[in-house]
Backbone as a chain_set.jsonl record, in Angstrom:
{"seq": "XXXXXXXXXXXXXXXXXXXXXXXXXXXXXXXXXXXXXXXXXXXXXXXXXXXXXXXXXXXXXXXXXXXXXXXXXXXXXXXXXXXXXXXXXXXXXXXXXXXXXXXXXXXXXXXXXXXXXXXXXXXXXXXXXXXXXXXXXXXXXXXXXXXXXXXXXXXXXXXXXXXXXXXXXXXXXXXXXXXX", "coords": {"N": [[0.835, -1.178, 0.0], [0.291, 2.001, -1.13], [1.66, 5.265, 0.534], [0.52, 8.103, 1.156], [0.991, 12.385, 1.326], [-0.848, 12.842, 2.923], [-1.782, 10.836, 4.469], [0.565, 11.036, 6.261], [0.614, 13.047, 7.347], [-1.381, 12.534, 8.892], [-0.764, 10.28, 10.5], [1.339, 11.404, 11.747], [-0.053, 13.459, 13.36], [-1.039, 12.006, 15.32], [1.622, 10.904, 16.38], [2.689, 12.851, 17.532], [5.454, 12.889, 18.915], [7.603, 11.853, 16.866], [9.709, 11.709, 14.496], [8.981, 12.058, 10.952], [9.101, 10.989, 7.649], [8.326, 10.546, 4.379], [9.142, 8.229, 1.908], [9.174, 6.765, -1.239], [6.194, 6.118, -1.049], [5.791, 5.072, 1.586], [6.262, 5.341, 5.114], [8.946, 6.646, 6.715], [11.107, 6.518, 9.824], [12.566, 8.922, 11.61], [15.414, 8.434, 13.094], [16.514, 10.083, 16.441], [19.216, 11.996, 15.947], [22.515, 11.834, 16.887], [24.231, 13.28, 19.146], [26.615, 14.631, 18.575], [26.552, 15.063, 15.591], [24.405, 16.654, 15.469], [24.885, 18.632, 16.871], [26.853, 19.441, 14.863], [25.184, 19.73, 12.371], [23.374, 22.453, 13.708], [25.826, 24.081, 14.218], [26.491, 24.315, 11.81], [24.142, 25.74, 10.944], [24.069, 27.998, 11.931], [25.957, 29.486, 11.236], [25.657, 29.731, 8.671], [22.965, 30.825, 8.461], [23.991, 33.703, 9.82], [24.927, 34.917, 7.804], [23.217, 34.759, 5.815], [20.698, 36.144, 6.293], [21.378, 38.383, 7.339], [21.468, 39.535, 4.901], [19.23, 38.885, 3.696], [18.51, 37.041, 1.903], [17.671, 34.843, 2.161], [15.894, 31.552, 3.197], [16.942, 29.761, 5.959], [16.783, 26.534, 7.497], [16.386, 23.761, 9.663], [16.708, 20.085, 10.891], [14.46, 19.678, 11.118], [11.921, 20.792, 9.546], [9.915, 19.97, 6.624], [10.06, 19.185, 2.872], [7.756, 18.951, 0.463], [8.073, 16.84, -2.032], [8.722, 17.359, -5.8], [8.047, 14.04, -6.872], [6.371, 13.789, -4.862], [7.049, 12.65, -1.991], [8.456, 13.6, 1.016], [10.521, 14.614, 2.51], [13.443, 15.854, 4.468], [16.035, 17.368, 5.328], [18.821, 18.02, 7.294], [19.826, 20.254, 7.3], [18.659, 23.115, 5.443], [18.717, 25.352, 2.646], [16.825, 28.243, 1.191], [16.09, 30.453, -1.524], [14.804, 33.9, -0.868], [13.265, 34.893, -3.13], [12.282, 32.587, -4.342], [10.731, 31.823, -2.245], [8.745, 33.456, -0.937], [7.358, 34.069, 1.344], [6.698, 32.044, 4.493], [5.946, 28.67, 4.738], [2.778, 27.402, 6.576], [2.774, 24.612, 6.749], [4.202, 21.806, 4.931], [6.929, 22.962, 2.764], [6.16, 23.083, -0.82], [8.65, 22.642, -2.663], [11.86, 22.469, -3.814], [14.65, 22.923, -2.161], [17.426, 25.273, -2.59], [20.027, 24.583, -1.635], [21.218, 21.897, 0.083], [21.595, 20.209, 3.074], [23.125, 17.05, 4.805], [24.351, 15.406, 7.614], [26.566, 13.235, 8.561], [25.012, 10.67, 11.251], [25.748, 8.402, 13.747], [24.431, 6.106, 13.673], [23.314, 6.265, 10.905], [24.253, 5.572, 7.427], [26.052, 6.034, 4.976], [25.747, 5.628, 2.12], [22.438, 5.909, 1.791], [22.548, 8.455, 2.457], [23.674, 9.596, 0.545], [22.237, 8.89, -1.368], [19.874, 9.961, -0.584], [20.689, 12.643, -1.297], [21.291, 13.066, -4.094], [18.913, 12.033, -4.733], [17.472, 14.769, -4.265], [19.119, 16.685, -5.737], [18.447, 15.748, -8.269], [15.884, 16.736, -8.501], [16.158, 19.482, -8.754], [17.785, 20.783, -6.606], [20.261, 23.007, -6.145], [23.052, 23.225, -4.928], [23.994, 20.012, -3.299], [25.568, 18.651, 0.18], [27.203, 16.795, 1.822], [28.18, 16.343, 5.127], [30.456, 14.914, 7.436], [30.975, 13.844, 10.404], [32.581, 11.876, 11.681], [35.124, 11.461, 10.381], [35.852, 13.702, 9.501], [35.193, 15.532, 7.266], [34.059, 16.557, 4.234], [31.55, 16.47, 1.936], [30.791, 17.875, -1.329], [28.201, 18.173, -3.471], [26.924, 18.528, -6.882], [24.568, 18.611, -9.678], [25.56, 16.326, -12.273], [28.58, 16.949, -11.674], [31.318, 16.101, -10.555], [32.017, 14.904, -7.371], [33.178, 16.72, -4.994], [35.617, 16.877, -2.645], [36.414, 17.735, 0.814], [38.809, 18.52, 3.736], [39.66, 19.042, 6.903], [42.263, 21.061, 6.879], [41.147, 22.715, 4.744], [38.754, 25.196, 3.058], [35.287, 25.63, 2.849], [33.404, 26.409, -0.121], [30.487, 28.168, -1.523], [29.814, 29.802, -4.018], [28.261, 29.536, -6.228], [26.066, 29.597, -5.559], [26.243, 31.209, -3.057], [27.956, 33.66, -3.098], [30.778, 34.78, -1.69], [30.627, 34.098, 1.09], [31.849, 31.695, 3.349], [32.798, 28.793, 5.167], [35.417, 27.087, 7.547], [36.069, 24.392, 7.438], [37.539, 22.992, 9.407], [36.326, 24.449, 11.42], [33.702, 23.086, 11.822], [33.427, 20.912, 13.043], [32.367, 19.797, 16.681], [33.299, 21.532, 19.593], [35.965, 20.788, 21.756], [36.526, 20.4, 24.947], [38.573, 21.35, 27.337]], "CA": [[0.0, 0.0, 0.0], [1.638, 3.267, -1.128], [1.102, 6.2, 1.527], [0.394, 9.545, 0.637], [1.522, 12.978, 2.786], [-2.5, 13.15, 4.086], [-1.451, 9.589, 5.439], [1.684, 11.17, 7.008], [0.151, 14.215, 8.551], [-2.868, 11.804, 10.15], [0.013, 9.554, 11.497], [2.402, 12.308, 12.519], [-0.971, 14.099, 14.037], [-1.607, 10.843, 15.89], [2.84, 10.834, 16.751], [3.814, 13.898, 17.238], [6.944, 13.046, 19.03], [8.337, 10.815, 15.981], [10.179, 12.582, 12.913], [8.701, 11.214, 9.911], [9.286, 11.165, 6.13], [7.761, 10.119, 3.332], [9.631, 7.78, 0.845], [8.552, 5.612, -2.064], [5.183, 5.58, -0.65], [6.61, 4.058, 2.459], [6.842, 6.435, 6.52], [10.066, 6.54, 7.377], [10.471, 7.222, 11.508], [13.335, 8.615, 11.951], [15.705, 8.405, 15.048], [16.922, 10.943, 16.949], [20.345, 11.82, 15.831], [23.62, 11.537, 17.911], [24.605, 14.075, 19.599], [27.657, 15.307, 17.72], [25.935, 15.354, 14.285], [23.506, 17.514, 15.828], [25.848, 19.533, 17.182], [27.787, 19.699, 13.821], [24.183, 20.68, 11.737], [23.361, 23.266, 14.176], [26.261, 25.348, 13.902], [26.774, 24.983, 10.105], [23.034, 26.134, 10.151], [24.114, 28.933, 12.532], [27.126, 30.016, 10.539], [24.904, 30.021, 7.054], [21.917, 31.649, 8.876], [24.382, 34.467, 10.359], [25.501, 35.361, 6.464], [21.813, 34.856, 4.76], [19.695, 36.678, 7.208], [21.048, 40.044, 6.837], [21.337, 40.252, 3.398], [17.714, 38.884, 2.972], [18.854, 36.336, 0.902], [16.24, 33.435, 2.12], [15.676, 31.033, 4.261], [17.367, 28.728, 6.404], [15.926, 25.86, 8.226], [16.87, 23.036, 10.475], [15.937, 18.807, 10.281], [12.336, 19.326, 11.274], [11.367, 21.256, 8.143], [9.506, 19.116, 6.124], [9.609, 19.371, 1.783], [7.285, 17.936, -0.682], [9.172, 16.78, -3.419], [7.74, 16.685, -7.237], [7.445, 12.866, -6.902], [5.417, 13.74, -3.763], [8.23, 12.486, -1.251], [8.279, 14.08, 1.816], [11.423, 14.81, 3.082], [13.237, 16.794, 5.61], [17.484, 17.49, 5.119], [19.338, 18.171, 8.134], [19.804, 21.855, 6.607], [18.377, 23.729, 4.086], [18.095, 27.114, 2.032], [15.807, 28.362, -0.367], [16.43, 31.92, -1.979], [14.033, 34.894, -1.005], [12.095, 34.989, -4.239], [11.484, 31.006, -4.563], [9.832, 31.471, -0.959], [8.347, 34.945, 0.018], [6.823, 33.941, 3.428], [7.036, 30.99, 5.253], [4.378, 28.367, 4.77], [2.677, 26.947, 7.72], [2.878, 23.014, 6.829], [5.613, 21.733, 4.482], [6.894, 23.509, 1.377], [6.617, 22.122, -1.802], [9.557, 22.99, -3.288], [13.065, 21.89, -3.551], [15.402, 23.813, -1.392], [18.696, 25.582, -3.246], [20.909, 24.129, -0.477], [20.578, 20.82, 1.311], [23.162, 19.319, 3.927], [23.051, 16.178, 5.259], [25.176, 15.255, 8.453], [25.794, 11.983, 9.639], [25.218, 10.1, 12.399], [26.492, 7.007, 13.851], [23.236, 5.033, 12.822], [23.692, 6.527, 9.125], [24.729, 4.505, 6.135], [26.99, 6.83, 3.738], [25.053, 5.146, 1.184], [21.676, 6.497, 1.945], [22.885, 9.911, 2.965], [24.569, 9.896, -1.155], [21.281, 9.041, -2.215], [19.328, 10.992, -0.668], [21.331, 14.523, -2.032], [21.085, 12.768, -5.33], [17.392, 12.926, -5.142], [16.584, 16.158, -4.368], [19.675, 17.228, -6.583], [17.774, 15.115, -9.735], [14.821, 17.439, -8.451], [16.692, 20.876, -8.79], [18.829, 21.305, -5.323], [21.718, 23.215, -6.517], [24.241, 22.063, -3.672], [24.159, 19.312, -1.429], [26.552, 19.085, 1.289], [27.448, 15.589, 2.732], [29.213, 16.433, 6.45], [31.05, 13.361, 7.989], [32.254, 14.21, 11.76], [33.524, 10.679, 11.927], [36.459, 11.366, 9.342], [36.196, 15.715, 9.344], [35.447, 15.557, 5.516], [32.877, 17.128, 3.875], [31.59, 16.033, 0.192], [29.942, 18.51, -2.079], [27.493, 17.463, -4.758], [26.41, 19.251, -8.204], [24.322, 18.19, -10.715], [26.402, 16.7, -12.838], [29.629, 17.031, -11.894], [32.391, 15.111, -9.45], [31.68, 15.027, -5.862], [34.436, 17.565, -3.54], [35.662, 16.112, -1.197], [36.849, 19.186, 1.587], [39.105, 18.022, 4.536], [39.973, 20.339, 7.945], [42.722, 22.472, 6.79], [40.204, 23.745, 3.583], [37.397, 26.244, 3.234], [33.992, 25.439, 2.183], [32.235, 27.721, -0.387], [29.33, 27.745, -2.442], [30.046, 30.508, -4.883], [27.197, 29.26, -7.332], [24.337, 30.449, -4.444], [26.073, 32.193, -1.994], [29.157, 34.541, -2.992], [31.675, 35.667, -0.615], [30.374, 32.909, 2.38], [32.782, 30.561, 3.698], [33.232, 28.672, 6.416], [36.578, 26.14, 7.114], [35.616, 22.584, 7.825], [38.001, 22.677, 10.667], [35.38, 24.979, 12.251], [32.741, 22.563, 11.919], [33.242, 20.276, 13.968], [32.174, 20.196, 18.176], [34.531, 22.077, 20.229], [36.301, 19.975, 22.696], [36.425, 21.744, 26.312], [39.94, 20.957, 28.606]], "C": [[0.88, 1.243, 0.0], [0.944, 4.426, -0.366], [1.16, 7.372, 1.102], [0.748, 11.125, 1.839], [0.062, 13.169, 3.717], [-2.538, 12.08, 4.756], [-0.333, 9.814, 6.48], [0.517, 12.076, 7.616], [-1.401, 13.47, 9.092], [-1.799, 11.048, 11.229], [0.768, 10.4, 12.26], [1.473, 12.879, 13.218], [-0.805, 13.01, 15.318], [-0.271, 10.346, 16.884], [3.456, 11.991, 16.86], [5.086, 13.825, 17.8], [7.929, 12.318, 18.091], [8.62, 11.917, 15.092], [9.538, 11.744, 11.961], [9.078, 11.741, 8.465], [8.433, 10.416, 5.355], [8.533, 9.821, 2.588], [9.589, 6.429, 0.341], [7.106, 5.331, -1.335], [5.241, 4.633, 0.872], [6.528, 5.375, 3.865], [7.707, 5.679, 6.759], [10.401, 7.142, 9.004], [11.778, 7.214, 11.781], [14.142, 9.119, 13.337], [16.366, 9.876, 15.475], [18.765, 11.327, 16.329], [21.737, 12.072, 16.563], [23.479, 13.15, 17.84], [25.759, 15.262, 18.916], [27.151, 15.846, 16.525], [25.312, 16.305, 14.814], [23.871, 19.111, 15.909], [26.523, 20.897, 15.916], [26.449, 20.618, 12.93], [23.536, 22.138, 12.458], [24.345, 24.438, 14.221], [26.975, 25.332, 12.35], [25.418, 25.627, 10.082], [22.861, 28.06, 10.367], [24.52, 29.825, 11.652], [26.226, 30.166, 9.025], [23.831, 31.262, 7.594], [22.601, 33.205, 9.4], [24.794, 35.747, 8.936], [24.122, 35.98, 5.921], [20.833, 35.76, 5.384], [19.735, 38.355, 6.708], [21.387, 40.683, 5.658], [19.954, 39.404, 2.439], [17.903, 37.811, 1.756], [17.949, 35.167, 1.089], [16.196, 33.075, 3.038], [16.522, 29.551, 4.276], [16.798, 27.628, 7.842], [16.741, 24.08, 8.87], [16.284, 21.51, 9.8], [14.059, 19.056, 10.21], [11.417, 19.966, 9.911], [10.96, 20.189, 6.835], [9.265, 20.26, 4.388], [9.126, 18.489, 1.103], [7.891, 17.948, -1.954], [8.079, 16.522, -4.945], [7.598, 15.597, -7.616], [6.906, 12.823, -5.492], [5.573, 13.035, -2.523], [8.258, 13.733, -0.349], [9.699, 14.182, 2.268], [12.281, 15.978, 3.471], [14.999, 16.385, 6.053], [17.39, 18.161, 6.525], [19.496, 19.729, 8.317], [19.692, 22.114, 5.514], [18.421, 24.972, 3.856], [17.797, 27.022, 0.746], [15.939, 29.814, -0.238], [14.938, 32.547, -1.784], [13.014, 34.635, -2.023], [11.723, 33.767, -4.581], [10.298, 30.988, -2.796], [9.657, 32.799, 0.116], [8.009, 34.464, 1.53], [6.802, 31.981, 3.448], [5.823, 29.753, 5.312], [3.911, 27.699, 6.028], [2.923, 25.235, 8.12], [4.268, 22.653, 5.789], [5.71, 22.691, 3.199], [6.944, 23.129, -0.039], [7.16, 22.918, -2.791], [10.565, 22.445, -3.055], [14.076, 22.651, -3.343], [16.569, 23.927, -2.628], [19.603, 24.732, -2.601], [20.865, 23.469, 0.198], [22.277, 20.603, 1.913], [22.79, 18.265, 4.453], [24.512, 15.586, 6.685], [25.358, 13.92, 8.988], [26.092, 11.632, 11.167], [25.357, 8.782, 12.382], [25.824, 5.86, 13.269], [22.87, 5.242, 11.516], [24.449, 5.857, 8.507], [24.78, 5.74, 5.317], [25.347, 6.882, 2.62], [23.512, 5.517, 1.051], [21.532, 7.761, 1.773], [22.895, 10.59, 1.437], [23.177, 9.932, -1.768], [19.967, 9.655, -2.111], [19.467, 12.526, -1.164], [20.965, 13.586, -3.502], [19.639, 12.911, -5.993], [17.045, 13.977, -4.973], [17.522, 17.014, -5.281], [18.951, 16.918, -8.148], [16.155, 16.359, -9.881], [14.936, 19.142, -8.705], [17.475, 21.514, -7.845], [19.667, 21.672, -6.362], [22.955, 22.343, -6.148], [23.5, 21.546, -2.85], [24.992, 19.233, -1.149], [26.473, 17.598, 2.299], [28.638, 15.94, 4.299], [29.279, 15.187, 7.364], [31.723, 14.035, 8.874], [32.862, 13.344, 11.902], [35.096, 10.919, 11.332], [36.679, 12.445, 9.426], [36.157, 15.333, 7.834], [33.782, 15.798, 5.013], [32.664, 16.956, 2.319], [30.433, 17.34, -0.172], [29.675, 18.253, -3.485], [27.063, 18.447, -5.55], [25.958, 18.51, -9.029], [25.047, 17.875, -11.575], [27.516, 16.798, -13.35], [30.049, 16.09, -10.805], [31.875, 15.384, -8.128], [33.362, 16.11, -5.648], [34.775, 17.088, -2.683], [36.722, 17.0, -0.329], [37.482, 17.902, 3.128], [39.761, 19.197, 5.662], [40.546, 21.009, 7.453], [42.374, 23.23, 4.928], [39.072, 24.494, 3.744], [36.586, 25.613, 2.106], [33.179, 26.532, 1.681], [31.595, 27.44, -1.334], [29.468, 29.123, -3.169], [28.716, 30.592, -5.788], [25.906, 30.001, -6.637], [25.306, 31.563, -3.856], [27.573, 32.831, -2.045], [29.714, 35.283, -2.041], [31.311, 34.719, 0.608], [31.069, 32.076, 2.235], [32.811, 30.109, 5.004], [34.568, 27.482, 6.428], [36.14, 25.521, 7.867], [36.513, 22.419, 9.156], [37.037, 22.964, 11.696], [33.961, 24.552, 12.384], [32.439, 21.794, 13.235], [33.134, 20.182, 15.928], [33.825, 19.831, 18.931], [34.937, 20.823, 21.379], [37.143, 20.781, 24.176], [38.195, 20.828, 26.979], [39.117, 21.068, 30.078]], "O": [[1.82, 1.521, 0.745], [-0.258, 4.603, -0.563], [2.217, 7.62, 0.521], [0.743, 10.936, 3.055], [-0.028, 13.542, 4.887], [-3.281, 12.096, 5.737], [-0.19, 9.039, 7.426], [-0.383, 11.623, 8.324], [-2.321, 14.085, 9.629], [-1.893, 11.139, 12.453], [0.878, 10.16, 13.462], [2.041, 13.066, 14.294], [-0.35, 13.496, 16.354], [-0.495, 9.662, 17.882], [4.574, 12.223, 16.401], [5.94, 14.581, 17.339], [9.077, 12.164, 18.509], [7.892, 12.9, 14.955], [9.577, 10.544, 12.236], [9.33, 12.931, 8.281], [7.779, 9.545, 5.928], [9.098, 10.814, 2.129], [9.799, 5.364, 0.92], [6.928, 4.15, -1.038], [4.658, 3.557, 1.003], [6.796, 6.496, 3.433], [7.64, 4.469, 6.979], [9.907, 8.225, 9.319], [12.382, 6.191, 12.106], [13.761, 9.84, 14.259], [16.659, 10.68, 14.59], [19.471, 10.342, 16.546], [21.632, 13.277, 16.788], [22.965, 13.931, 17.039], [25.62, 16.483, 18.849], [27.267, 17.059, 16.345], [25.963, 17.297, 14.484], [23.481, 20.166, 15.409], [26.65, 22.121, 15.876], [26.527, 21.837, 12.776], [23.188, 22.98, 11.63], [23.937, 25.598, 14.257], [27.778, 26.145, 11.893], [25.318, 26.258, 9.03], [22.245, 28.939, 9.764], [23.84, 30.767, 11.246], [26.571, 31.169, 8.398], [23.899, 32.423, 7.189], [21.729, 34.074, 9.423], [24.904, 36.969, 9.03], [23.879, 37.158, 5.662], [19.987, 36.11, 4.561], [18.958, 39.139, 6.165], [21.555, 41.874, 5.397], [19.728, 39.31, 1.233], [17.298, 37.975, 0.697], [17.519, 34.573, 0.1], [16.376, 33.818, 4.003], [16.738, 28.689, 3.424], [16.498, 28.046, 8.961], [17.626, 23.507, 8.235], [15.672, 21.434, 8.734], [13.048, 18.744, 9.582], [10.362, 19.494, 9.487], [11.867, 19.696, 6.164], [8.738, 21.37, 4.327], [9.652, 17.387, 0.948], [8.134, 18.883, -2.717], [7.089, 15.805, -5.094], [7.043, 15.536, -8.713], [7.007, 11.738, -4.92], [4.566, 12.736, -1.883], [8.103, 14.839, -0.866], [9.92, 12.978, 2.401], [12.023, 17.067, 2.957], [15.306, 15.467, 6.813], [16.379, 18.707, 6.965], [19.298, 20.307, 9.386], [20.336, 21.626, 4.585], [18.188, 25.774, 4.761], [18.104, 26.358, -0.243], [15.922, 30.396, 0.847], [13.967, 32.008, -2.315], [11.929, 34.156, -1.692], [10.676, 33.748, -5.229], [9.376, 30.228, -2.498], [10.083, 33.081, 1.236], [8.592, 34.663, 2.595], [6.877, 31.091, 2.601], [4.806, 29.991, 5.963], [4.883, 27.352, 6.698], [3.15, 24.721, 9.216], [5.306, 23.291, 5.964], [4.693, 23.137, 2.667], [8.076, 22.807, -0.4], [6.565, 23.661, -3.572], [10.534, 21.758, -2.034], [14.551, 23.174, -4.351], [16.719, 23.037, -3.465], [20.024, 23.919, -3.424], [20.489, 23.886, 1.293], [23.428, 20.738, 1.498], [21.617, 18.471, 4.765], [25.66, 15.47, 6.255], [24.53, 13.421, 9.75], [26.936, 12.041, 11.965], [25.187, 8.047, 11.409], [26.312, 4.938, 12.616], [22.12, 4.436, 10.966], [25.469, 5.471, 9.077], [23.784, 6.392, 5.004], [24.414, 7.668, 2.455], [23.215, 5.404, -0.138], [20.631, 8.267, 1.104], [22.383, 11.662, 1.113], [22.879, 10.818, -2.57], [19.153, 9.868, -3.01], [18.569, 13.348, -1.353], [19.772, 13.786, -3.73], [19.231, 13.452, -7.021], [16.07, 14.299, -5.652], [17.012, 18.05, -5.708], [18.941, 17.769, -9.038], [15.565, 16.695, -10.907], [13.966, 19.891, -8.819], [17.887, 22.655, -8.057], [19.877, 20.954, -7.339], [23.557, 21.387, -6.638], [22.707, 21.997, -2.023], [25.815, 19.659, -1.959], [25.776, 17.462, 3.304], [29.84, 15.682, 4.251], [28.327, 14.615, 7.894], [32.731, 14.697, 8.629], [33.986, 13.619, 12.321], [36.092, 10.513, 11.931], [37.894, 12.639, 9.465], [37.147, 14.836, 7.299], [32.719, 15.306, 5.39], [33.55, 17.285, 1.531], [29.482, 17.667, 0.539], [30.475, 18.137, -4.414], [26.742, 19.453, -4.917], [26.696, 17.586, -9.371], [25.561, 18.863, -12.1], [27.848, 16.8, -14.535], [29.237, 15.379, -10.213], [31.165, 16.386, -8.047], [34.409, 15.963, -6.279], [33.992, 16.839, -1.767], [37.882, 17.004, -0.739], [36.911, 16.868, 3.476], [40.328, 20.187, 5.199], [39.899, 22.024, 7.194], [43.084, 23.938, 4.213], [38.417, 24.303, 4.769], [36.909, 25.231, 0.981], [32.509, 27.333, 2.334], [31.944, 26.532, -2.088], [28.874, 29.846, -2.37], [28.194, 31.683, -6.018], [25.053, 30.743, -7.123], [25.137, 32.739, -4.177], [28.355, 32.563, -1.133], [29.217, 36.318, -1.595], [32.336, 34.753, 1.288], [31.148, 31.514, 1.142], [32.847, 30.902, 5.944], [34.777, 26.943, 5.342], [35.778, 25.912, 8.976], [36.079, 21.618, 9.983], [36.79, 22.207, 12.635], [33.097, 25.275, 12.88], [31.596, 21.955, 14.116], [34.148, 20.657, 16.441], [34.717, 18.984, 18.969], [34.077, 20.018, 21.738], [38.121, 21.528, 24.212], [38.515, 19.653, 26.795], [39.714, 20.868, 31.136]]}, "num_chains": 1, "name": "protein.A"}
């Protein structure tokens, strides 16, 4: 039986403490993610959101943000941005659109292999960049329609030129601080 998102938002009504997705007709429930990853998507979302904000450039949004995809796929990247004029105001349920900017972060209960193919779908859908971040290794892959994967390691800078000119941040500075 293939599930539709008026089957998600009755079940997620019915769960609200579960994350859910929508893929292949299928709810996906997913887990909480480690601690570190968390860590790690939160202040890349910081560090993007600190750039995009005051030059009105769009919006940036965390895992819980739910997009409907044009095969009607529900899903909900670790971090996203979508440019100002693809998304005047904010909608109240998910957006159906396909963000400029996805990231994906993993965590310990993540499979690479998933992670790859999820940026691949929403890149096949129109994402500009995705953004694979691996705290396990410090290495960060960046995807394009297209072209070769990037593969960014601590002592390099990460920039997206194609969206977001003049923003950088260095992959060393990704990863959670470690206190003495």
């Amino acid at each position: 039986m293939s599930l539709t998102i008026q089957d998600l938002e009755k079940i997620q009504s019915e769960h609200p403490d579960y994350r859910m997705e929508l893929v292949d007709g299928e709810i996906i429930v997913m887990s909480p993610s480690g601690y570190e990853s968390e860590e790690v998507a939160t202040g890349f979302a910081a560090e993007l959101l600190k750039w995009v904000k005051p030059r009105k450039l769009g919006r940036v949004v965390g895992s819980s943000a739910g997009f409907t995809l044009p095969n009607l796929d529900l899903r909900a990247p670790d971090v996203s941005f979508v440019f100002a004029e693809r998304l005047r105001r904010s909608p109240r349920s998910f957006a159906e659109l396909t963000p400029d900017l996805i990231v994906e972060v993993k965590s310990p209960g993540d499979r690479l292999k998933k992670l790859r193919a999820k940026i691949d779908e929403f890149l096949s859908f129109g994402t500009k960049v995705g953004i694979l971040i691996n705290p396990e290794n410090h290495t960060v892959e960046v995807y394009r329609s297209g072209q070769g994967v990037i593969t960014l390691g601590d002592t390099e800078v990460l920039t997206v030129p194609d969206l977001l000119p003049g923003w950088q941040v260095a992959i060393a500075d990704l990863w959670a601080p470690e206190f003495d």
